[in-house]
């Protein structure tokens, strides 16, 4: 479904990605783990067109997308849940969700998806008239995920969905990620520092260090890999 072919991405003169190759098949949850500053966010930004790669190519369903603009990439069905959630704080929960469906015009489908996300996160239904900025961190993350679902993506890029959340909420968020993948057939590209939860949720994983992929394997094998256990699982 998605293929990153030896991409190199920069911020001015600073090279953040030094030849990254990743493949994602339809229906998979893949996770990219690594330390702070490894280049995980930049990888997502390169896919979504915000930080286009200087060299290399990104192919989505057979079509090169690395020269396309972010809004053109969204239209292909690739949607990003950014780090730090970035919901609209002064808009209500419902208005935030409407923004997710901005590019759609199938009203019945939008209504159906609204019901779906309210079922997924009943707390959002309860708070539907409340301003997004007044929600707790966990609820804002739920809203950010729901807003992305409202775009009906086929590939969902998630940047650190567990960041700053209480362990109980983290567990709930990862369960929902699995559910979205299984029920809606949404392919998920998950960037995480919580390597343990990410590898327990994903089918396959990639380890990134200093702008390079250093390991790629099934999530189960990475969980029992000595290097990964020492560096990322604290075992
Ligand atoms: P984190 O978990 O902290 O978000 P990350 O693995 O997502 O880390 P990136 O945010 O992709 O890492 O950063 C990769 C490299 O690019 C780092 O060296 C970082 O300092 C640099 N970088 C990131 N954003 C910018 C920017 N806007 N301008 C300049 N350098 C940047």
PDB file of C-alpha atoms and ligand atoms in Angstrom:
ATOM      1  CA  UNK A   1       0.000   0.000   0.000  1.00  0.00           C
ATOM      2  CA  UNK A   2       2.766   2.413   0.984  1.00  0.00           C
ATOM      3  CA  UNK A   3       6.416   2.313   0.101  1.00  0.00           C
ATOM      4  CA  UNK A   4       9.118   4.698   1.291  1.00  0.00           C
ATOM      5  CA  UNK A   5      12.128   4.218  -0.922  1.00  0.00           C
ATOM      6  CA  UNK A   6      15.404   5.516   0.510  1.00  0.00           C
ATOM      7  CA  UNK A   7      14.041   8.945   1.476  1.00  0.00           C
ATOM      8  CA  UNK A   8      16.211  11.768   2.762  1.00  0.00           C
ATOM      9  CA  UNK A   9      14.469  14.709   4.439  1.00  0.00           C
ATOM     10  CA  UNK A  10      15.901  17.972   5.735  1.00  0.00           C
ATOM     11  CA  UNK A  11      15.054  21.027   7.825  1.00  0.00           C
ATOM     12  CA  UNK A  12      17.212  23.586   6.022  1.00  0.00           C
ATOM     13  CA  UNK A  13      20.722  22.151   6.344  1.00  0.00           C
ATOM     14  CA  UNK A  14      19.803  19.683   9.058  1.00  0.00           C
ATOM     15  CA  UNK A  15      19.348  16.195   7.683  1.00  0.00           C
ATOM     16  CA  UNK A  16      16.677  14.385   9.708  1.00  0.00           C
ATOM     17  CA  UNK A  17      16.191  11.292   7.499  1.00  0.00           C
ATOM     18  CA  UNK A  18      19.261   9.630   6.006  1.00  0.00           C
ATOM     19  CA  UNK A  19      17.833   7.088   3.584  1.00  0.00           C
ATOM     20  CA  UNK A  20      14.689   5.577   5.080  1.00  0.00           C
ATOM     21  CA  UNK A  21      12.906   2.638   3.457  1.00  0.00           C
ATOM     22  CA  UNK A  22       9.650   1.319   4.899  1.00  0.00           C
ATOM     23  CA  UNK A  23       6.853  -0.787   3.439  1.00  0.00           C
ATOM     24  CA  UNK A  24       3.286  -1.009   4.694  1.00  0.00           C
ATOM     25  CA  UNK A  25       0.752  -3.533   3.417  1.00  0.00           C
ATOM     26  CA  UNK A  26      -2.964  -2.884   3.365  1.00  0.00           C
ATOM     27  CA  UNK A  27      -4.663  -3.875   6.623  1.00  0.00           C
ATOM     28  CA  UNK A  28      -1.509  -3.791   8.738  1.00  0.00           C
ATOM     29  CA  UNK A  29      -0.638  -1.893  11.874  1.00  0.00           C
ATOM     30  CA  UNK A  30       3.029  -1.050  11.648  1.00  0.00           C
ATOM     31  CA  UNK A  31       4.922   0.832  14.296  1.00  0.00           C
ATOM     32  CA  UNK A  32       8.010   2.990  14.102  1.00  0.00           C
ATOM     33  CA  UNK A  33       9.814   3.183  17.426  1.00  0.00           C
ATOM     34  CA  UNK A  34      12.929   5.045  18.475  1.00  0.00           C
ATOM     35  CA  UNK A  35      14.382   7.573  20.885  1.00  0.00           C
ATOM     36  CA  UNK A  36      13.721  11.313  20.981  1.00  0.00           C
ATOM     37  CA  UNK A  37      14.969  13.023  17.842  1.00  0.00           C
ATOM     38  CA  UNK A  38      15.444   9.780  15.888  1.00  0.00           C
ATOM     39  CA  UNK A  39      13.314  11.088  13.001  1.00  0.00           C
ATOM     40  CA  UNK A  40       9.961   9.406  13.630  1.00  0.00           C
ATOM     41  CA  UNK A  41       7.823  12.547  13.344  1.00  0.00           C
ATOM     42  CA  UNK A  42       9.786  13.651  10.277  1.00  0.00           C
ATOM     43  CA  UNK A  43       8.970  10.305   8.635  1.00  0.00           C
ATOM     44  CA  UNK A  44       5.245  10.945   9.118  1.00  0.00           C
ATOM     45  CA  UNK A  45       5.603  14.560   7.964  1.00  0.00           C
ATOM     46  CA  UNK A  46       7.382  13.344   4.824  1.00  0.00           C
ATOM     47  CA  UNK A  47       4.530  10.948   4.028  1.00  0.00           C
ATOM     48  CA  UNK A  48       1.862  13.606   4.607  1.00  0.00           C
ATOM     49  CA  UNK A  49       3.737  16.104   2.445  1.00  0.00           C
ATOM     50  CA  UNK A  50       4.508  18.638   5.175  1.00  0.00           C
ATOM     51  CA  UNK A  51       8.264  17.942   5.015  1.00  0.00           C
ATOM     52  CA  UNK A  52       8.692  16.512   1.501  1.00  0.00           C
ATOM     53  CA  UNK A  53      11.776  14.338   1.046  1.00  0.00           C
ATOM     54  CA  UNK A  54      14.651  15.895  -0.887  1.00  0.00           C
ATOM     55  CA  UNK A  55      15.593  12.557  -2.450  1.00  0.00           C
ATOM     56  CA  UNK A  56      14.012   9.124  -2.665  1.00  0.00           C
ATOM     57  CA  UNK A  57      10.389   8.344  -3.374  1.00  0.00           C
ATOM     58  CA  UNK A  58       7.127   7.644  -1.588  1.00  0.00           C
ATOM     59  CA  UNK A  59       4.633   5.462  -3.420  1.00  0.00           C
ATOM     60  CA  UNK A  60       1.030   5.116  -2.241  1.00  0.00           C
ATOM     61  CA  UNK A  61      -1.026   2.455  -4.024  1.00  0.00           C
ATOM     62  CA  UNK A  62       1.293   2.550  -7.005  1.00  0.00           C
ATOM     63  CA  UNK A  63       1.307   6.345  -7.311  1.00  0.00           C
ATOM     64  CA  UNK A  64       4.278   8.586  -6.396  1.00  0.00           C
ATOM     65  CA  UNK A  65       3.135  11.110  -3.752  1.00  0.00           C
ATOM     66  CA  UNK A  66       6.443  12.695  -2.668  1.00  0.00           C
ATOM     67  CA  UNK A  67       5.922  15.744  -4.894  1.00  0.00           C
ATOM     68  CA  UNK A  68       2.281  16.216  -3.957  1.00  0.00           C
ATOM     69  CA  UNK A  69       0.899  18.889  -1.615  1.00  0.00           C
ATOM     70  CA  UNK A  70      -0.491  17.917   1.815  1.00  0.00           C
ATOM     71  CA  UNK A  71      -4.145  18.529   0.864  1.00  0.00           C
ATOM     72  CA  UNK A  72      -3.748  16.390  -2.276  1.00  0.00           C
ATOM     73  CA  UNK A  73      -2.309  13.592  -0.138  1.00  0.00           C
ATOM     74  CA  UNK A  74      -5.238  13.841   2.315  1.00  0.00           C
ATOM     75  CA  UNK A  75      -7.612  13.441  -0.642  1.00  0.00           C
ATOM     76  CA  UNK A  76      -5.973  10.111  -1.491  1.00  0.00           C
ATOM     77  CA  UNK A  77      -7.060   8.789   1.912  1.00  0.00           C
ATOM     78  CA  UNK A  78      -3.975   9.435   4.067  1.00  0.00           C
ATOM     79  CA  UNK A  79      -4.782  11.224   7.295  1.00  0.00           C
ATOM     80  CA  UNK A  80      -2.516  12.211  10.192  1.00  0.00           C
ATOM     81  CA  UNK A  81      -3.261  12.434  13.910  1.00  0.00           C
ATOM     82  CA  UNK A  82      -0.528  14.877  14.930  1.00  0.00           C
ATOM     83  CA  UNK A  83       1.585  14.711  18.086  1.00  0.00           C
ATOM     84  CA  UNK A  84       0.164  16.884  20.839  1.00  0.00           C
ATOM     85  CA  UNK A  85      -3.345  16.307  19.438  1.00  0.00           C
ATOM     86  CA  UNK A  86      -3.874  19.814  17.965  1.00  0.00           C
ATOM     87  CA  UNK A  87      -7.644  19.883  18.193  1.00  0.00           C
ATOM     88  CA  UNK A  88      -9.478  23.188  17.763  1.00  0.00           C
ATOM     89  CA  UNK A  89      -9.795  24.368  21.393  1.00  0.00           C
ATOM     90  CA  UNK A  90     -12.592  26.902  20.866  1.00  0.00           C
ATOM     91  CA  UNK A  91     -14.756  24.648  18.697  1.00  0.00           C
ATOM     92  CA  UNK A  92     -17.149  22.165  20.264  1.00  0.00           C
ATOM     93  CA  UNK A  93     -16.535  18.419  20.082  1.00  0.00           C
ATOM     94  CA  UNK A  94     -19.091  18.101  17.262  1.00  0.00           C
ATOM     95  CA  UNK A  95     -17.577  21.028  15.344  1.00  0.00           C
ATOM     96  CA  UNK A  96     -14.108  19.472  15.675  1.00  0.00           C
ATOM     97  CA  UNK A  97     -15.510  16.257  14.217  1.00  0.00           C
ATOM     98  CA  UNK A  98     -17.194  18.173  11.386  1.00  0.00           C
ATOM     99  CA  UNK A  99     -13.788  19.616  10.495  1.00  0.00           C
ATOM    100  CA  UNK A 100     -12.525  16.066  10.012  1.00  0.00           C
ATOM    101  CA  UNK A 101     -15.251  15.472   7.435  1.00  0.00           C
ATOM    102  CA  UNK A 102     -14.486  18.770   5.671  1.00  0.00           C
ATOM    103  CA  UNK A 103     -13.564  17.160   2.333  1.00  0.00           C
ATOM    104  CA  UNK A 104     -16.579  14.843   2.265  1.00  0.00           C
ATOM    105  CA  UNK A 105     -20.028  15.504   0.878  1.00  0.00           C
ATOM    106  CA  UNK A 106     -21.768  12.173   1.598  1.00  0.00           C
ATOM    107  CA  UNK A 107     -24.056  13.355   4.406  1.00  0.00           C
ATOM    108  CA  UNK A 108     -25.472   9.899   5.322  1.00  0.00           C
ATOM    109  CA  UNK A 109     -21.934   8.472   5.535  1.00  0.00           C
ATOM    110  CA  UNK A 110     -20.801  11.372   7.720  1.00  0.00           C
ATOM    111  CA  UNK A 111     -23.767  10.830  10.082  1.00  0.00           C
ATOM    112  CA  UNK A 112     -22.959   7.121  10.252  1.00  0.00           C
ATOM    113  CA  UNK A 113     -19.292   7.803  11.063  1.00  0.00           C
ATOM    114  CA  UNK A 114     -20.291  10.347  13.723  1.00  0.00           C
ATOM    115  CA  UNK A 115     -22.383   7.666  15.389  1.00  0.00           C
ATOM    116  CA  UNK A 116     -19.474   5.247  15.051  1.00  0.00           C
ATOM    117  CA  UNK A 117     -16.987   7.541  16.849  1.00  0.00           C
ATOM    118  CA  UNK A 118     -19.544   8.365  19.557  1.00  0.00           C
ATOM    119  CA  UNK A 119     -19.923   4.613  20.083  1.00  0.00           C
ATOM    120  CA  UNK A 120     -16.170   4.180  20.165  1.00  0.00           C
ATOM    121  CA  UNK A 121     -15.767   6.988  22.718  1.00  0.00           C
ATOM    122  CA  UNK A 122     -19.079   7.492  24.587  1.00  0.00           C
ATOM    123  CA  UNK A 123     -17.476  10.284  26.634  1.00  0.00           C
ATOM    124  CA  UNK A 124     -17.276  12.384  23.453  1.00  0.00           C
ATOM    125  CA  UNK A 125     -21.012  11.934  22.883  1.00  0.00           C
ATOM    126  CA  UNK A 126     -21.655  13.153  26.429  1.00  0.00           C
ATOM    127  CA  UNK A 127     -19.449  16.173  25.825  1.00  0.00           C
ATOM    128  CA  UNK A 128     -20.497  16.896  22.252  1.00  0.00           C
ATOM    129  CA  UNK A 129     -21.401  20.547  22.972  1.00  0.00           C
ATOM    130  CA  UNK A 130     -18.337  21.230  25.125  1.00  0.00           C
ATOM    131  CA  UNK A 131     -15.366  23.232  23.751  1.00  0.00           C
ATOM    132  CA  UNK A 132     -12.506  20.908  22.735  1.00  0.00           C
ATOM    133  CA  UNK A 133     -10.003  22.860  24.843  1.00  0.00           C
ATOM    134  CA  UNK A 134     -11.895  22.068  28.059  1.00  0.00           C
ATOM    135  CA  UNK A 135     -11.500  18.286  27.626  1.00  0.00           C
ATOM    136  CA  UNK A 136      -8.882  16.283  29.542  1.00  0.00           C
ATOM    137  CA  UNK A 137      -5.691  15.208  27.731  1.00  0.00           C
ATOM    138  CA  UNK A 138      -7.055  11.695  27.174  1.00  0.00           C
ATOM    139  CA  UNK A 139     -10.365  13.006  25.850  1.00  0.00           C
ATOM    140  CA  UNK A 140      -8.546  15.387  23.499  1.00  0.00           C
ATOM    141  CA  UNK A 141      -6.575  12.430  22.144  1.00  0.00           C
ATOM    142  CA  UNK A 142      -9.860  10.553  21.630  1.00  0.00           C
ATOM    143  CA  UNK A 143     -11.197  13.608  19.801  1.00  0.00           C
ATOM    144  CA  UNK A 144      -8.088  13.878  17.618  1.00  0.00           C
ATOM    145  CA  UNK A 145      -8.388  10.191  16.639  1.00  0.00           C
ATOM    146  CA  UNK A 146     -12.125  10.564  16.023  1.00  0.00           C
ATOM    147  CA  UNK A 147     -11.608  13.671  13.900  1.00  0.00           C
ATOM    148  CA  UNK A 148      -9.183  11.697  11.728  1.00  0.00           C
ATOM    149  CA  UNK A 149     -11.680   8.816  11.413  1.00  0.00           C
ATOM    150  CA  UNK A 150     -14.284  11.340  10.210  1.00  0.00           C
ATOM    151  CA  UNK A 151     -12.127  11.829   7.107  1.00  0.00           C
ATOM    152  CA  UNK A 152     -12.601   8.089   6.382  1.00  0.00           C
ATOM    153  CA  UNK A 153      -8.903   7.488   5.816  1.00  0.00           C
ATOM    154  CA  UNK A 154      -7.523   4.307   4.375  1.00  0.00           C
ATOM    155  CA  UNK A 155      -4.126   4.972   5.910  1.00  0.00           C
ATOM    156  CA  UNK A 156      -3.976   6.595   9.341  1.00  0.00           C
ATOM    157  CA  UNK A 157      -0.690   8.135  10.478  1.00  0.00           C
ATOM    158  CA  UNK A 158      -0.570   8.414  14.264  1.00  0.00           C
ATOM    159  CA  UNK A 159       2.118  10.393  16.071  1.00  0.00           C
ATOM    160  CA  UNK A 160       2.638   9.369  19.710  1.00  0.00           C
ATOM    161  CA  UNK A 161      -1.012   8.862  20.649  1.00  0.00           C
ATOM    162  CA  UNK A 162       0.011   7.824  24.186  1.00  0.00           C
ATOM    163  CA  UNK A 163       2.121  10.907  24.941  1.00  0.00           C
ATOM    164  CA  UNK A 164       1.390  12.409  28.376  1.00  0.00           C
ATOM    165  CA  UNK A 165      -1.579  10.167  29.144  1.00  0.00           C
ATOM    166  CA  UNK A 166      -2.308   8.138  32.289  1.00  0.00           C
ATOM    167  CA  UNK A 167      -1.591   4.378  31.967  1.00  0.00           C
ATOM    168  CA  UNK A 168      -5.281   3.442  32.074  1.00  0.00           C
ATOM    169  CA  UNK A 169      -6.094   5.821  29.200  1.00  0.00           C
ATOM    170  CA  UNK A 170      -3.029   4.636  27.250  1.00  0.00           C
ATOM    171  CA  UNK A 171      -4.352   1.066  27.418  1.00  0.00           C
ATOM    172  CA  UNK A 172      -7.752   2.225  26.195  1.00  0.00           C
ATOM    173  CA  UNK A 173      -6.243   4.205  23.295  1.00  0.00           C
ATOM    174  CA  UNK A 174      -4.213   1.197  22.089  1.00  0.00           C
ATOM    175  CA  UNK A 175      -7.294  -1.046  22.293  1.00  0.00           C
ATOM    176  CA  UNK A 176      -9.190   1.465  20.160  1.00  0.00           C
ATOM    177  CA  UNK A 177      -6.330   1.578  17.616  1.00  0.00           C
ATOM    178  CA  UNK A 178      -6.655  -2.213  17.228  1.00  0.00           C
ATOM    179  CA  UNK A 179     -10.419  -1.923  16.922  1.00  0.00           C
ATOM    180  CA  UNK A 180     -10.253   0.788  14.235  1.00  0.00           C
ATOM    181  CA  UNK A 181      -7.817  -1.389  12.286  1.00  0.00           C
ATOM    182  CA  UNK A 182      -9.935  -4.541  12.567  1.00  0.00           C
ATOM    183  CA  UNK A 183     -13.451  -3.104  12.196  1.00  0.00           C
ATOM    184  CA  UNK A 184     -12.820  -0.404   9.600  1.00  0.00           C
ATOM    185  CA  UNK A 185      -9.966  -2.013   7.692  1.00  0.00           C
ATOM    186  CA  UNK A 186      -7.901   1.121   8.256  1.00  0.00           C
ATOM    187  CA  UNK A 187      -4.180   0.576   7.784  1.00  0.00           C
ATOM    188  CA  UNK A 188      -2.237   2.196  10.622  1.00  0.00           C
ATOM    189  CA  UNK A 189       1.251   3.684  10.747  1.00  0.00           C
ATOM    190  CA  UNK A 190       1.949   4.216  14.426  1.00  0.00           C
ATOM    191  CA  UNK A 191       4.848   6.297  15.722  1.00  0.00           C
ATOM    192  CA  UNK A 192       5.509   5.685  19.409  1.00  0.00           C
ATOM    193  CA  UNK A 193       7.978   6.094  22.230  1.00  0.00           C
ATOM    194  CA  UNK A 194       5.963   3.620  24.274  1.00  0.00           C
ATOM    195  CA  UNK A 195       7.632   0.722  22.479  1.00  0.00           C
ATOM    196  CA  UNK A 196       6.111  -1.926  24.690  1.00  0.00           C
ATOM    197  CA  UNK A 197       2.477  -0.996  23.995  1.00  0.00           C
ATOM    198  CA  UNK A 198       3.193  -0.177  20.355  1.00  0.00           C
ATOM    199  CA  UNK A 199       4.802  -3.571  19.663  1.00  0.00           C
ATOM    200  CA  UNK A 200       1.981  -5.362  21.484  1.00  0.00           C
ATOM    201  CA  UNK A 201      -0.513  -3.577  19.216  1.00  0.00           C
ATOM    202  CA  UNK A 202       1.290  -3.701  15.857  1.00  0.00           C
ATOM    203  CA  UNK A 203       1.857  -6.561  13.417  1.00  0.00           C
ATOM    204  CA  UNK A 204       5.306  -5.373  12.405  1.00  0.00           C
ATOM    205  CA  UNK A 205       7.768  -2.806  13.634  1.00  0.00           C
ATOM    206  CA  UNK A 206      10.708  -0.679  12.530  1.00  0.00           C
ATOM    207  CA  UNK A 207      13.373   0.709  14.849  1.00  0.00           C
ATOM    208  CA  UNK A 208      14.824   4.102  13.980  1.00  0.00           C
ATOM    209  CA  UNK A 209      18.108   5.607  15.187  1.00  0.00           C
ATOM    210  CA  UNK A 210      19.577   8.916  14.028  1.00  0.00           C
ATOM    211  CA  UNK A 211      17.505   9.130  10.858  1.00  0.00           C
ATOM    212  CA  UNK A 212      18.076   5.512   9.812  1.00  0.00           C
ATOM    213  CA  UNK A 213      16.123   2.268  10.139  1.00  0.00           C
ATOM    214  CA  UNK A 214      18.274  -0.125  12.143  1.00  0.00           C
ATOM    215  CA  UNK A 215      15.864  -3.043  12.588  1.00  0.00           C
ATOM    216  CA  UNK A 216      12.721  -4.299  10.898  1.00  0.00           C
ATOM    217  CA  UNK A 217      10.812  -7.405  11.980  1.00  0.00           C
ATOM    218  CA  UNK A 218       7.509  -8.790  13.183  1.00  0.00           C
ATOM    219  CA  UNK A 219       6.319  -7.086  16.365  1.00  0.00           C
ATOM    220  CA  UNK A 220       6.532 -10.345  18.320  1.00  0.00           C
ATOM    221  CA  UNK A 221      10.146 -10.911  17.324  1.00  0.00           C
ATOM    222  CA  UNK A 222      11.094  -7.301  18.130  1.00  0.00           C
ATOM    223  CA  UNK A 223       9.505  -7.679  21.578  1.00  0.00           C
ATOM    224  CA  UNK A 224      11.859 -10.542  22.337  1.00  0.00           C
ATOM    225  CA  UNK A 225      14.903  -9.024  20.621  1.00  0.00           C
ATOM    226  CA  UNK A 226      17.673  -8.389  23.198  1.00  0.00           C
ATOM    227  CA  UNK A 227      18.769  -5.088  21.646  1.00  0.00           C
ATOM    228  CA  UNK A 228      15.209  -3.755  21.590  1.00  0.00           C
ATOM    229  CA  UNK A 229      14.528  -4.973  25.123  1.00  0.00           C
ATOM    230  CA  UNK A 230      17.622  -3.202  26.456  1.00  0.00           C
ATOM    231  CA  UNK A 231      17.268   0.051  24.495  1.00  0.00           C
ATOM    232  CA  UNK A 232      13.510   0.586  24.351  1.00  0.00           C
ATOM    233  CA  UNK A 233      11.743  -1.682  26.795  1.00  0.00           C
ATOM    234  CA  UNK A 234      13.997  -1.074  29.798  1.00  0.00           C
ATOM    235  CA  UNK A 235      14.356  -4.826  30.439  1.00  0.00           C
TER     236      UNK A 235
HETATM  237  P1  LIG B   1      10.366  12.996  19.151  1.00  0.00           P
HETATM  238  O1  LIG B   1       9.961  11.694  19.718  1.00  0.00           O
HETATM  239  O2  LIG B   1      11.135  13.830  20.118  1.00  0.00           O
HETATM  240  O3  LIG B   1       9.270  13.742  18.459  1.00  0.00           O
HETATM  241  P2  LIG B   1      11.325  12.103  16.601  1.00  0.00           P
HETATM  242  O4  LIG B   1      11.924  10.739  16.500  1.00  0.00           O
HETATM  243  O5  LIG B   1       9.926  12.265  16.158  1.00  0.00           O
HETATM  244  O6  LIG B   1      11.495  12.641  18.065  1.00  0.00           O
HETATM  245  P3  LIG B   1      11.935  14.246  14.794  1.00  0.00           P
HETATM  246  O7  LIG B   1      11.013  15.204  15.475  1.00  0.00           O
HETATM  247  O8  LIG B   1      11.528  13.676  13.502  1.00  0.00           O
HETATM  248  O9  LIG B   1      12.290  13.052  15.773  1.00  0.00           O
HETATM  249  O10 LIG B   1      13.363  14.957  14.656  1.00  0.00           O
HETATM  250  C1  LIG B   1      14.433  14.428  13.876  1.00  0.00           C
HETATM  251  C2  LIG B   1      15.568  15.426  13.834  1.00  0.00           C
HETATM  252  O11 LIG B   1      15.169  16.586  13.127  1.00  0.00           O
HETATM  253  C3  LIG B   1      16.034  15.899  15.207  1.00  0.00           C
HETATM  254  O12 LIG B   1      17.438  16.031  15.147  1.00  0.00           O
HETATM  255  C4  LIG B   1      15.374  17.248  15.365  1.00  0.00           C
HETATM  256  O13 LIG B   1      16.133  18.093  16.181  1.00  0.00           O
HETATM  257  C5  LIG B   1      15.320  17.750  13.933  1.00  0.00           C
HETATM  258  N1  LIG B   1      14.153  18.626  13.725  1.00  0.00           N
HETATM  259  C6  LIG B   1      12.852  18.289  13.906  1.00  0.00           C
HETATM  260  N2  LIG B   1      12.046  19.316  13.594  1.00  0.00           N
HETATM  261  C7  LIG B   1      12.853  20.339  13.213  1.00  0.00           C
HETATM  262  C8  LIG B   1      12.630  21.676  12.749  1.00  0.00           C
HETATM  263  N3  LIG B   1      11.402  22.157  12.616  1.00  0.00           N
HETATM  264  N4  LIG B   1      13.722  22.420  12.453  1.00  0.00           N
HETATM  265  C9  LIG B   1      14.978  21.923  12.553  1.00  0.00           C
HETATM  266  N5  LIG B   1      15.239  20.676  12.972  1.00  0.00           N
HETATM  267  C10 LIG B   1      14.215  19.878  13.297  1.00  0.00           C
END
